[in-house]
C-alpha cells in the first residue's frame, strides 16, 4: 500500500510537471506567432523576448502577508500587531519616522496597520510612469531600479540599497516626473499618502511638526531647481536628519511616554480628535506651496 501510494504521488508530480512544461511551450509558440503575424519590428521583438527570458530566471519573490490565508482570518488586533512588527523597524530607518515615533507611537502603529503594503516588482516591470498621480512613497528592500527623468532613456539614475523613493508624495499633491522600472527583481514596501495624511492629522501637535518639516523640505528642494529632476529618487539621510531635528525639536521637549504607551492589544492611552481635517499640502508643478491645516 505504501509503495503504491509513493508511485501514485510520483506519477502525479510528473504529470503536473509535463503540464507546466507544455503550457510554457505553448506560450512561447503563441508569442512567436503573434510577433510574426503582426510583423513586429526586430528591435521590439528582441526587447519582448528578453523580457520574457528575464521573467523566467528572476528569483522567487518574498512571501507576502496576502500569501498566507490564516492572516486574513485573524482578529484585527492580532493582524495589527503583526503589521507593527513587520513594518515599524522599516519605517523608522527614515529620520522623519524615527522622530515621529518618539512623539506619536500611536500614529506609527496606525500607519503600519492602515497604510503599508508589500510589493514584488519583476525585472523590467515599471513601478510608475511620467504624468501618473503620485499617491505612495516606497522603501526598497532589495534589488535595483532605474529612474528615467522625464522619460529620457539616455541617462537613467540608478537606485540601489535600502532607499526611500518618492517621499515628496507624502507632502505635496504630486505628479510623477519620470519613469521608474526594475533593473532586477525588487522587493519594496509602500506607504499610502492619503492614509499618512489622515493619521498625522489626528494629533494637532504632531501635525504642526509635520507641516514644519514639509515647509523645510519644500524650501530645500526648491533651493536646487536642477535637483527637482530626480527628487523622486533622492534620499540623503544626513540632510533629512537635519531637517527633521529642527522641525520636531519643540515636541521632543514635551514628549510624555505615558500618553502614547501602546497596550498589548494595539490600542493607545492617548486620546485623538477624529474631527481634525487631514492636512492638504499641495504643489503647483515646479513651485509647490504649503497650506497649514
PDB file of C-alpha atoms in Angstrom:
ATOM      1  CA  UNK A   1       0.000   0.000   0.000  1.00  0.00           C
ATOM      2  CA  UNK A   2       2.806   2.399   0.943  1.00  0.00           C
ATOM      3  CA  UNK A   3       4.677   1.589  -2.259  1.00  0.00           C
ATOM      4  CA  UNK A   4       1.601   2.112  -4.437  1.00  0.00           C
ATOM      5  CA  UNK A   5       0.927   5.460  -2.728  1.00  0.00           C
ATOM      6  CA  UNK A   6       4.516   6.511  -3.359  1.00  0.00           C
ATOM      7  CA  UNK A   7       4.294   5.542  -7.029  1.00  0.00           C
ATOM      8  CA  UNK A   8       0.997   7.407  -7.342  1.00  0.00           C
ATOM      9  CA  UNK A   9       2.472  10.605  -5.880  1.00  0.00           C
ATOM     10  CA  UNK A  10       5.466  10.401  -8.239  1.00  0.00           C
ATOM     11  CA  UNK A  11       3.132   9.903 -11.201  1.00  0.00           C
ATOM     12  CA  UNK A  12       1.026  12.909 -10.193  1.00  0.00           C
ATOM     13  CA  UNK A  13       4.124  15.086  -9.820  1.00  0.00           C
ATOM     14  CA  UNK A  14       5.435  14.067 -13.240  1.00  0.00           C
ATOM     15  CA  UNK A  15       2.043  14.760 -14.816  1.00  0.00           C
ATOM     16  CA  UNK A  16       1.952  18.238 -13.248  1.00  0.00           C
ATOM     17  CA  UNK A  17       5.488  18.917 -14.488  1.00  0.00           C
ATOM     18  CA  UNK A  18       4.623  17.853 -18.039  1.00  0.00           C
ATOM     19  CA  UNK A  19       1.515  20.067 -17.972  1.00  0.00           C
ATOM     20  CA  UNK A  20       3.536  23.068 -16.791  1.00  0.00           C
ATOM     21  CA  UNK A  21       6.204  22.489 -19.441  1.00  0.00           C
ATOM     22  CA  UNK A  22       3.565  22.122 -22.153  1.00  0.00           C
ATOM     23  CA  UNK A  23       1.901  25.381 -21.058  1.00  0.00           C
ATOM     24  CA  UNK A  24       5.221  27.243 -21.216  1.00  0.00           C
ATOM     25  CA  UNK A  25       5.981  25.828 -24.665  1.00  0.00           C
ATOM     26  CA  UNK A  26       2.538  26.858 -25.886  1.00  0.00           C
ATOM     27  CA  UNK A  27       3.012  30.402 -24.553  1.00  0.00           C
ATOM     28  CA  UNK A  28       6.388  30.702 -26.299  1.00  0.00           C
ATOM     29  CA  UNK A  29       4.887  29.442 -29.557  1.00  0.00           C
ATOM     30  CA  UNK A  30       1.999  31.913 -29.257  1.00  0.00           C
ATOM     31  CA  UNK A  31       4.448  34.764 -28.644  1.00  0.00           C
ATOM     32  CA  UNK A  32       6.488  33.892 -31.746  1.00  0.00           C
ATOM     33  CA  UNK A  33       3.338  33.520 -33.835  1.00  0.00           C
ATOM     34  CA  UNK A  34       1.931  36.857 -32.645  1.00  0.00           C
ATOM     35  CA  UNK A  35       5.179  38.665 -33.446  1.00  0.00           C
ATOM     36  CA  UNK A  36       5.343  37.073 -36.894  1.00  0.00           C
ATOM     37  CA  UNK A  37       1.695  37.597 -37.859  1.00  0.00           C
ATOM     38  CA  UNK A  38       1.710  41.245 -36.748  1.00  0.00           C
ATOM     39  CA  UNK A  39       5.096  41.998 -38.355  1.00  0.00           C
ATOM     40  CA  UNK A  40       6.577  43.349 -35.130  1.00  0.00           C
ATOM     41  CA  UNK A  41       9.930  45.074 -35.684  1.00  0.00           C
ATOM     42  CA  UNK A  42      13.079  43.094 -34.906  1.00  0.00           C
ATOM     43  CA  UNK A  43      14.155  45.632 -32.272  1.00  0.00           C
ATOM     44  CA  UNK A  44      10.869  45.483 -30.348  1.00  0.00           C
ATOM     45  CA  UNK A  45      10.625  41.703 -30.740  1.00  0.00           C
ATOM     46  CA  UNK A  46      14.089  41.408 -29.181  1.00  0.00           C
ATOM     47  CA  UNK A  47      13.065  43.541 -26.211  1.00  0.00           C
ATOM     48  CA  UNK A  48       9.902  41.486 -25.670  1.00  0.00           C
ATOM     49  CA  UNK A  49      11.803  38.205 -25.896  1.00  0.00           C
ATOM     50  CA  UNK A  50      14.462  39.457 -23.467  1.00  0.00           C
ATOM     51  CA  UNK A  51      11.733  40.487 -21.048  1.00  0.00           C
ATOM     52  CA  UNK A  52      10.193  37.025 -21.286  1.00  0.00           C
ATOM     53  CA  UNK A  53      13.538  35.385 -20.504  1.00  0.00           C
ATOM     54  CA  UNK A  54      14.055  37.698 -17.524  1.00  0.00           C
ATOM     55  CA  UNK A  55      10.714  36.677 -16.068  1.00  0.00           C
ATOM     56  CA  UNK A  56      11.744  33.004 -16.204  1.00  0.00           C
ATOM     57  CA  UNK A  57      15.031  33.459 -14.376  1.00  0.00           C
ATOM     58  CA  UNK A  58      14.123  36.022 -11.716  1.00  0.00           C
ATOM     59  CA  UNK A  59      14.337  34.687  -8.143  1.00  0.00           C
ATOM     60  CA  UNK A  60      11.179  33.776  -6.270  1.00  0.00           C
ATOM     61  CA  UNK A  61       9.655  36.752  -4.549  1.00  0.00           C
ATOM     62  CA  UNK A  62       9.320  37.037  -0.809  1.00  0.00           C
ATOM     63  CA  UNK A  63       6.267  35.568   0.860  1.00  0.00           C
ATOM     64  CA  UNK A  64       3.803  38.388   1.477  1.00  0.00           C
ATOM     65  CA  UNK A  65       1.044  38.719   4.036  1.00  0.00           C
ATOM     66  CA  UNK A  66      -1.546  38.198   1.296  1.00  0.00           C
ATOM     67  CA  UNK A  67       0.007  34.792   0.510  1.00  0.00           C
ATOM     68  CA  UNK A  68      -0.808  33.404   3.964  1.00  0.00           C
ATOM     69  CA  UNK A  69      -4.503  32.592   4.213  1.00  0.00           C
ATOM     70  CA  UNK A  70      -4.620  32.407   8.015  1.00  0.00           C
ATOM     71  CA  UNK A  71      -3.680  36.087   8.331  1.00  0.00           C
ATOM     72  CA  UNK A  72      -6.904  37.259   6.686  1.00  0.00           C
ATOM     73  CA  UNK A  73      -8.905  35.203   9.187  1.00  0.00           C
ATOM     74  CA  UNK A  74      -7.127  36.561  12.259  1.00  0.00           C
ATOM     75  CA  UNK A  75      -8.749  39.140  14.576  1.00  0.00           C
ATOM     76  CA  UNK A  76      -7.885  42.680  13.543  1.00  0.00           C
ATOM     77  CA  UNK A  77      -5.930  43.465  16.715  1.00  0.00           C
ATOM     78  CA  UNK A  78      -3.692  40.449  16.088  1.00  0.00           C
ATOM     79  CA  UNK A  79      -3.234  41.459  12.457  1.00  0.00           C
ATOM     80  CA  UNK A  80      -2.348  44.994  13.591  1.00  0.00           C
ATOM     81  CA  UNK A  81       0.342  43.669  15.921  1.00  0.00           C
ATOM     82  CA  UNK A  82       1.728  41.538  13.091  1.00  0.00           C
ATOM     83  CA  UNK A  83       1.988  44.571  10.819  1.00  0.00           C
ATOM     84  CA  UNK A  84       3.604  46.602  13.589  1.00  0.00           C
ATOM     85  CA  UNK A  85       6.402  44.051  13.891  1.00  0.00           C
ATOM     86  CA  UNK A  86       6.795  43.783  10.106  1.00  0.00           C
ATOM     87  CA  UNK A  87       6.777  47.496   9.241  1.00  0.00           C
ATOM     88  CA  UNK A  88       7.769  49.624  12.253  1.00  0.00           C
ATOM     89  CA  UNK A  89      11.512  48.930  12.033  1.00  0.00           C
ATOM     90  CA  UNK A  90      11.410  49.613   8.287  1.00  0.00           C
ATOM     91  CA  UNK A  91       9.628  52.929   8.690  1.00  0.00           C
ATOM     92  CA  UNK A  92      11.881  54.174  11.471  1.00  0.00           C
ATOM     93  CA  UNK A  93      15.029  53.786   9.371  1.00  0.00           C
ATOM     94  CA  UNK A  94      13.918  57.121   7.869  1.00  0.00           C
ATOM     95  CA  UNK A  95      14.871  60.117  10.085  1.00  0.00           C
ATOM     96  CA  UNK A  96      11.342  61.553   9.904  1.00  0.00           C
ATOM     97  CA  UNK A  97       9.642  58.412  11.170  1.00  0.00           C
ATOM     98  CA  UNK A  98      12.354  57.849  13.763  1.00  0.00           C
ATOM     99  CA  UNK A  99      11.379  61.201  15.315  1.00  0.00           C
ATOM    100  CA  UNK A 100       7.685  60.702  14.615  1.00  0.00           C
ATOM    101  CA  UNK A 101       7.537  57.521  16.691  1.00  0.00           C
ATOM    102  CA  UNK A 102       9.127  59.326  19.656  1.00  0.00           C
ATOM    103  CA  UNK A 103       6.250  61.784  19.852  1.00  0.00           C
ATOM    104  CA  UNK A 104       3.362  59.720  18.448  1.00  0.00           C
ATOM    105  CA  UNK A 105       3.894  55.977  18.671  1.00  0.00           C
ATOM    106  CA  UNK A 106       0.123  55.505  18.285  1.00  0.00           C
ATOM    107  CA  UNK A 107       0.338  57.252  14.923  1.00  0.00           C
ATOM    108  CA  UNK A 108       3.143  54.977  13.764  1.00  0.00           C
ATOM    109  CA  UNK A 109       1.103  51.964  14.874  1.00  0.00           C
ATOM    110  CA  UNK A 110      -1.811  53.209  12.749  1.00  0.00           C
ATOM    111  CA  UNK A 111       0.449  53.765   9.749  1.00  0.00           C
ATOM    112  CA  UNK A 112       1.817  50.230   9.991  1.00  0.00           C
ATOM    113  CA  UNK A 113      -1.684  48.797  10.164  1.00  0.00           C
ATOM    114  CA  UNK A 114      -3.581  51.000   7.700  1.00  0.00           C
ATOM    115  CA  UNK A 115      -1.117  52.418   5.207  1.00  0.00           C
ATOM    116  CA  UNK A 116       1.609  49.855   4.443  1.00  0.00           C
ATOM    117  CA  UNK A 117       1.763  47.171   1.764  1.00  0.00           C
ATOM    118  CA  UNK A 118       4.312  44.795   0.249  1.00  0.00           C
ATOM    119  CA  UNK A 119       5.281  44.904  -3.423  1.00  0.00           C
ATOM    120  CA  UNK A 120       7.237  42.487  -5.599  1.00  0.00           C
ATOM    121  CA  UNK A 121       8.454  44.012  -8.848  1.00  0.00           C
ATOM    122  CA  UNK A 122       9.831  41.643 -11.525  1.00  0.00           C
ATOM    123  CA  UNK A 123      12.755  42.759 -13.666  1.00  0.00           C
ATOM    124  CA  UNK A 124      11.835  45.356 -16.319  1.00  0.00           C
ATOM    125  CA  UNK A 125       8.424  45.988 -14.745  1.00  0.00           C
ATOM    126  CA  UNK A 126       7.583  49.661 -14.130  1.00  0.00           C
ATOM    127  CA  UNK A 127       6.637  50.979 -10.697  1.00  0.00           C
ATOM    128  CA  UNK A 128       5.313  54.273 -12.044  1.00  0.00           C
ATOM    129  CA  UNK A 129       5.330  56.390 -15.201  1.00  0.00           C
ATOM    130  CA  UNK A 130       5.515  60.059 -16.176  1.00  0.00           C
ATOM    131  CA  UNK A 131       2.327  62.072 -15.511  1.00  0.00           C
ATOM    132  CA  UNK A 132       0.776  59.436 -13.246  1.00  0.00           C
ATOM    133  CA  UNK A 133      -0.573  60.674  -9.930  1.00  0.00           C
ATOM    134  CA  UNK A 134       1.886  60.015  -7.100  1.00  0.00           C
ATOM    135  CA  UNK A 135      -0.097  58.539  -4.219  1.00  0.00           C
ATOM    136  CA  UNK A 136       2.556  56.453  -2.430  1.00  0.00           C
ATOM    137  CA  UNK A 137       6.066  56.607  -1.045  1.00  0.00           C
ATOM    138  CA  UNK A 138       8.223  53.490  -1.239  1.00  0.00           C
ATOM    139  CA  UNK A 139      11.075  51.855   0.625  1.00  0.00           C
ATOM    140  CA  UNK A 140      13.177  49.493  -1.475  1.00  0.00           C
ATOM    141  CA  UNK A 141      14.266  46.409   0.465  1.00  0.00           C
ATOM    142  CA  UNK A 142      16.245  44.607  -2.239  1.00  0.00           C
ATOM    143  CA  UNK A 143      17.056  44.708  -5.945  1.00  0.00           C
ATOM    144  CA  UNK A 144      17.877  47.568  -8.281  1.00  0.00           C
ATOM    145  CA  UNK A 145      15.784  50.203 -10.057  1.00  0.00           C
ATOM    146  CA  UNK A 146      16.414  52.620 -12.923  1.00  0.00           C
ATOM    147  CA  UNK A 147      14.841  56.081 -12.881  1.00  0.00           C
ATOM    148  CA  UNK A 148      14.386  57.910 -16.193  1.00  0.00           C
ATOM    149  CA  UNK A 149      13.762  61.650 -15.628  1.00  0.00           C
ATOM    150  CA  UNK A 150      11.113  62.963 -17.989  1.00  0.00           C
ATOM    151  CA  UNK A 151      11.084  59.511 -19.653  1.00  0.00           C
ATOM    152  CA  UNK A 152      14.584  60.105 -21.082  1.00  0.00           C
ATOM    153  CA  UNK A 153      16.166  56.685 -21.705  1.00  0.00           C
ATOM    154  CA  UNK A 154      19.646  58.102 -22.311  1.00  0.00           C
ATOM    155  CA  UNK A 155      20.855  58.550 -18.728  1.00  0.00           C
ATOM    156  CA  UNK A 156      18.924  56.621 -16.065  1.00  0.00           C
ATOM    157  CA  UNK A 157      19.549  57.243 -12.376  1.00  0.00           C
ATOM    158  CA  UNK A 158      20.361  54.009 -10.548  1.00  0.00           C
ATOM    159  CA  UNK A 159      18.516  53.289  -7.301  1.00  0.00           C
ATOM    160  CA  UNK A 160      20.047  50.618  -5.079  1.00  0.00           C
ATOM    161  CA  UNK A 161      20.189  49.582  -1.454  1.00  0.00           C
ATOM    162  CA  UNK A 162      17.584  50.425   1.168  1.00  0.00           C
ATOM    163  CA  UNK A 163      16.452  53.654  -0.492  1.00  0.00           C
ATOM    164  CA  UNK A 164      13.325  55.717   0.030  1.00  0.00           C
ATOM    165  CA  UNK A 165      11.503  56.623  -3.173  1.00  0.00           C
ATOM    166  CA  UNK A 166       9.016  59.424  -3.818  1.00  0.00           C
ATOM    167  CA  UNK A 167       8.846  60.813  -0.292  1.00  0.00           C
ATOM    168  CA  UNK A 168       7.681  64.008  -1.963  1.00  0.00           C
ATOM    169  CA  UNK A 169       4.249  62.368  -2.494  1.00  0.00           C
ATOM    170  CA  UNK A 170       3.657  62.487   1.270  1.00  0.00           C
ATOM    171  CA  UNK A 171       3.999  66.271   1.427  1.00  0.00           C
ATOM    172  CA  UNK A 172       2.627  67.558  -1.869  1.00  0.00           C
ATOM    173  CA  UNK A 173      -0.052  66.744  -4.405  1.00  0.00           C
ATOM    174  CA  UNK A 174       2.451  65.365  -6.873  1.00  0.00           C
ATOM    175  CA  UNK A 175       2.550  64.042 -10.431  1.00  0.00           C
ATOM    176  CA  UNK A 176       5.402  61.734 -11.380  1.00  0.00           C
ATOM    177  CA  UNK A 177       8.120  63.470 -13.390  1.00  0.00           C
ATOM    178  CA  UNK A 178       9.902  60.310 -14.515  1.00  0.00           C
ATOM    179  CA  UNK A 179       9.616  56.589 -15.110  1.00  0.00           C
ATOM    180  CA  UNK A 180      10.881  54.056 -12.578  1.00  0.00           C
ATOM    181  CA  UNK A 181      11.448  50.466 -13.666  1.00  0.00           C
ATOM    182  CA  UNK A 182      13.103  47.417 -12.143  1.00  0.00           C
ATOM    183  CA  UNK A 183      16.594  46.626 -13.408  1.00  0.00           C
ATOM    184  CA  UNK A 184      16.448  43.412 -11.360  1.00  0.00           C
ATOM    185  CA  UNK A 185      13.716  41.753  -9.338  1.00  0.00           C
ATOM    186  CA  UNK A 186      12.850  44.072  -6.458  1.00  0.00           C
ATOM    187  CA  UNK A 187      11.085  43.924  -3.131  1.00  0.00           C
ATOM    188  CA  UNK A 188       9.547  47.111  -1.745  1.00  0.00           C
ATOM    189  CA  UNK A 189       7.065  48.305   0.831  1.00  0.00           C
ATOM    190  CA  UNK A 190       4.713  51.184   0.077  1.00  0.00           C
ATOM    191  CA  UNK A 191       3.213  53.897   2.280  1.00  0.00           C
ATOM    192  CA  UNK A 192      -0.095  55.327   1.096  1.00  0.00           C
ATOM    193  CA  UNK A 193       0.000  59.124   1.135  1.00  0.00           C
ATOM    194  CA  UNK A 194      -3.702  59.708   1.872  1.00  0.00           C
ATOM    195  CA  UNK A 195      -3.604  57.407   4.906  1.00  0.00           C
ATOM    196  CA  UNK A 196      -0.416  59.084   6.104  1.00  0.00           C
ATOM    197  CA  UNK A 197      -2.099  62.495   5.989  1.00  0.00           C
ATOM    198  CA  UNK A 198      -5.162  61.174   7.781  1.00  0.00           C
ATOM    199  CA  UNK A 199      -3.112  59.679  10.603  1.00  0.00           C
ATOM    200  CA  UNK A 200      -0.867  62.698  11.218  1.00  0.00           C
ATOM    201  CA  UNK A 201      -3.943  64.963  11.274  1.00  0.00           C
ATOM    202  CA  UNK A 202      -5.287  63.152  14.348  1.00  0.00           C
ATOM    203  CA  UNK A 203      -2.760  64.873  16.627  1.00  0.00           C
ATOM    204  CA  UNK A 204      -2.599  68.686  16.272  1.00  0.00           C
ATOM    205  CA  UNK A 205       0.870  68.913  17.845  1.00  0.00           C
ATOM    206  CA  UNK A 206       2.256  66.185  15.563  1.00  0.00           C
ATOM    207  CA  UNK A 207       0.542  67.819  12.596  1.00  0.00           C
ATOM    208  CA  UNK A 208       2.280  71.127  13.329  1.00  0.00           C
ATOM    209  CA  UNK A 209       5.676  69.378  13.292  1.00  0.00           C
ATOM    210  CA  UNK A 210       4.783  67.612  10.037  1.00  0.00           C
ATOM    211  CA  UNK A 211       3.810  70.918   8.434  1.00  0.00           C
ATOM    212  CA  UNK A 212       7.063  72.472   9.622  1.00  0.00           C
ATOM    213  CA  UNK A 213       9.016  69.557   8.150  1.00  0.00           C
ATOM    214  CA  UNK A 214       7.074  69.827   4.876  1.00  0.00           C
ATOM    215  CA  UNK A 215       7.888  73.554   4.743  1.00  0.00           C
ATOM    216  CA  UNK A 216      11.602  72.923   5.256  1.00  0.00           C
ATOM    217  CA  UNK A 217      11.544  70.008   2.796  1.00  0.00           C
ATOM    218  CA  UNK A 218       9.914  72.277   0.203  1.00  0.00           C
ATOM    219  CA  UNK A 219      12.469  75.022   0.771  1.00  0.00           C
ATOM    220  CA  UNK A 220      15.280  72.528   0.402  1.00  0.00           C
ATOM    221  CA  UNK A 221      14.123  71.015  -2.890  1.00  0.00           C
ATOM    222  CA  UNK A 222      13.344  74.436  -4.362  1.00  0.00           C
ATOM    223  CA  UNK A 223      16.825  75.651  -3.449  1.00  0.00           C
ATOM    224  CA  UNK A 224      18.188  73.429  -6.225  1.00  0.00           C
ATOM    225  CA  UNK A 225      15.899  73.586  -9.306  1.00  0.00           C
ATOM    226  CA  UNK A 226      18.024  71.016 -11.135  1.00  0.00           C
ATOM    227  CA  UNK A 227      17.521  68.601  -8.248  1.00  0.00           C
ATOM    228  CA  UNK A 228      13.787  68.565  -8.979  1.00  0.00           C
ATOM    229  CA  UNK A 229      14.519  66.328 -11.952  1.00  0.00           C
ATOM    230  CA  UNK A 230      15.468  63.454  -9.647  1.00  0.00           C
ATOM    231  CA  UNK A 231      13.718  64.436  -6.400  1.00  0.00           C
ATOM    232  CA  UNK A 232      11.524  61.330  -6.645  1.00  0.00           C
ATOM    233  CA  UNK A 233      14.518  59.067  -6.050  1.00  0.00           C
ATOM    234  CA  UNK A 234      16.596  61.447  -3.916  1.00  0.00           C
ATOM    235  CA  UNK A 235      17.383  60.271  -0.379  1.00  0.00           C
ATOM    236  CA  UNK A 236      20.135  61.644   1.859  1.00  0.00           C
ATOM    237  CA  UNK A 237      19.943  60.509   5.478  1.00  0.00           C
ATOM    238  CA  UNK A 238      22.120  63.318   6.882  1.00  0.00           C
ATOM    239  CA  UNK A 239      20.210  66.112   5.141  1.00  0.00           C
ATOM    240  CA  UNK A 240      16.825  64.730   6.171  1.00  0.00           C
ATOM    241  CA  UNK A 241      18.076  64.211   9.721  1.00  0.00           C
ATOM    242  CA  UNK A 242      18.947  67.900   9.926  1.00  0.00           C
ATOM    243  CA  UNK A 243      15.547  68.951   8.578  1.00  0.00           C
ATOM    244  CA  UNK A 244      13.598  66.725  10.929  1.00  0.00           C
ATOM    245  CA  UNK A 245      15.566  67.582  14.071  1.00  0.00           C
ATOM    246  CA  UNK A 246      14.692  71.248  13.654  1.00  0.00           C
ATOM    247  CA  UNK A 247      11.057  70.500  12.853  1.00  0.00           C
ATOM    248  CA  UNK A 248      10.478  68.216  15.848  1.00  0.00           C
ATOM    249  CA  UNK A 249      12.696  69.921  18.460  1.00  0.00           C
ATOM    250  CA  UNK A 250       9.846  71.656  20.291  1.00  0.00           C
ATOM    251  CA  UNK A 251       7.840  68.421  20.546  1.00  0.00           C
ATOM    252  CA  UNK A 252      10.689  66.368  21.971  1.00  0.00           C
ATOM    253  CA  UNK A 253      10.782  68.716  24.952  1.00  0.00           C
ATOM    254  CA  UNK A 254       7.145  67.990  25.819  1.00  0.00           C
ATOM    255  CA  UNK A 255       7.043  64.296  24.921  1.00  0.00           C
ATOM    256  CA  UNK A 256       5.273  62.232  27.583  1.00  0.00           C
ATOM    257  CA  UNK A 257       5.709  58.471  27.006  1.00  0.00           C
ATOM    258  CA  UNK A 258       2.711  57.723  29.227  1.00  0.00           C
ATOM    259  CA  UNK A 259       0.363  59.423  26.780  1.00  0.00           C
ATOM    260  CA  UNK A 260       1.499  57.243  23.888  1.00  0.00           C
ATOM    261  CA  UNK A 261       2.042  53.883  25.532  1.00  0.00           C
ATOM    262  CA  UNK A 262       0.775  51.023  23.411  1.00  0.00           C
ATOM    263  CA  UNK A 263      -1.294  48.321  25.041  1.00  0.00           C
ATOM    264  CA  UNK A 264      -0.644  44.691  24.055  1.00  0.00           C
ATOM    265  CA  UNK A 265      -3.903  44.688  22.077  1.00  0.00           C
ATOM    266  CA  UNK A 266      -2.699  47.551  19.892  1.00  0.00           C
ATOM    267  CA  UNK A 267      -4.735  50.353  21.477  1.00  0.00           C
ATOM    268  CA  UNK A 268      -3.312  53.563  22.935  1.00  0.00           C
ATOM    269  CA  UNK A 269      -3.882  55.557  26.092  1.00  0.00           C
ATOM    270  CA  UNK A 270      -3.618  58.839  24.189  1.00  0.00           C
ATOM    271  CA  UNK A 271      -6.867  60.451  23.036  1.00  0.00           C
ATOM    272  CA  UNK A 272      -7.298  61.547  19.420  1.00  0.00           C
ATOM    273  CA  UNK A 273      -9.538  64.156  17.855  1.00  0.00           C
ATOM    274  CA  UNK A 274     -11.246  62.338  14.981  1.00  0.00           C
ATOM    275  CA  UNK A 275     -12.699  65.613  13.621  1.00  0.00           C
ATOM    276  CA  UNK A 276      -9.392  67.295  12.738  1.00  0.00           C
ATOM    277  CA  UNK A 277      -9.167  67.779   8.969  1.00  0.00           C
ATOM    278  CA  UNK A 278      -6.432  65.970   7.043  1.00  0.00           C
ATOM    279  CA  UNK A 279      -3.531  68.197   6.007  1.00  0.00           C
ATOM    280  CA  UNK A 280      -3.549  69.347   2.427  1.00  0.00           C
ATOM    281  CA  UNK A 281      -0.017  70.091   1.260  1.00  0.00           C
ATOM    282  CA  UNK A 282      -0.442  70.982  -2.414  1.00  0.00           C
ATOM    283  CA  UNK A 283       2.118  71.681  -5.090  1.00  0.00           C
ATOM    284  CA  UNK A 284       1.968  73.504  -8.364  1.00  0.00           C
ATOM    285  CA  UNK A 285       4.400  71.894 -10.767  1.00  0.00           C
ATOM    286  CA  UNK A 286       7.897  73.241 -10.033  1.00  0.00           C
ATOM    287  CA  UNK A 287       6.719  75.542  -7.218  1.00  0.00           C
ATOM    288  CA  UNK A 288       4.984  73.532  -4.511  1.00  0.00           C
ATOM    289  CA  UNK A 289       3.276  75.570  -1.832  1.00  0.00           C
ATOM    290  CA  UNK A 290       2.194  74.658   1.674  1.00  0.00           C
ATOM    291  CA  UNK A 291      -1.138  75.342   3.308  1.00  0.00           C
ATOM    292  CA  UNK A 292      -1.342  74.645   7.003  1.00  0.00           C
ATOM    293  CA  UNK A 293      -4.468  72.977   8.342  1.00  0.00           C
TER     294      UNK A 293
END
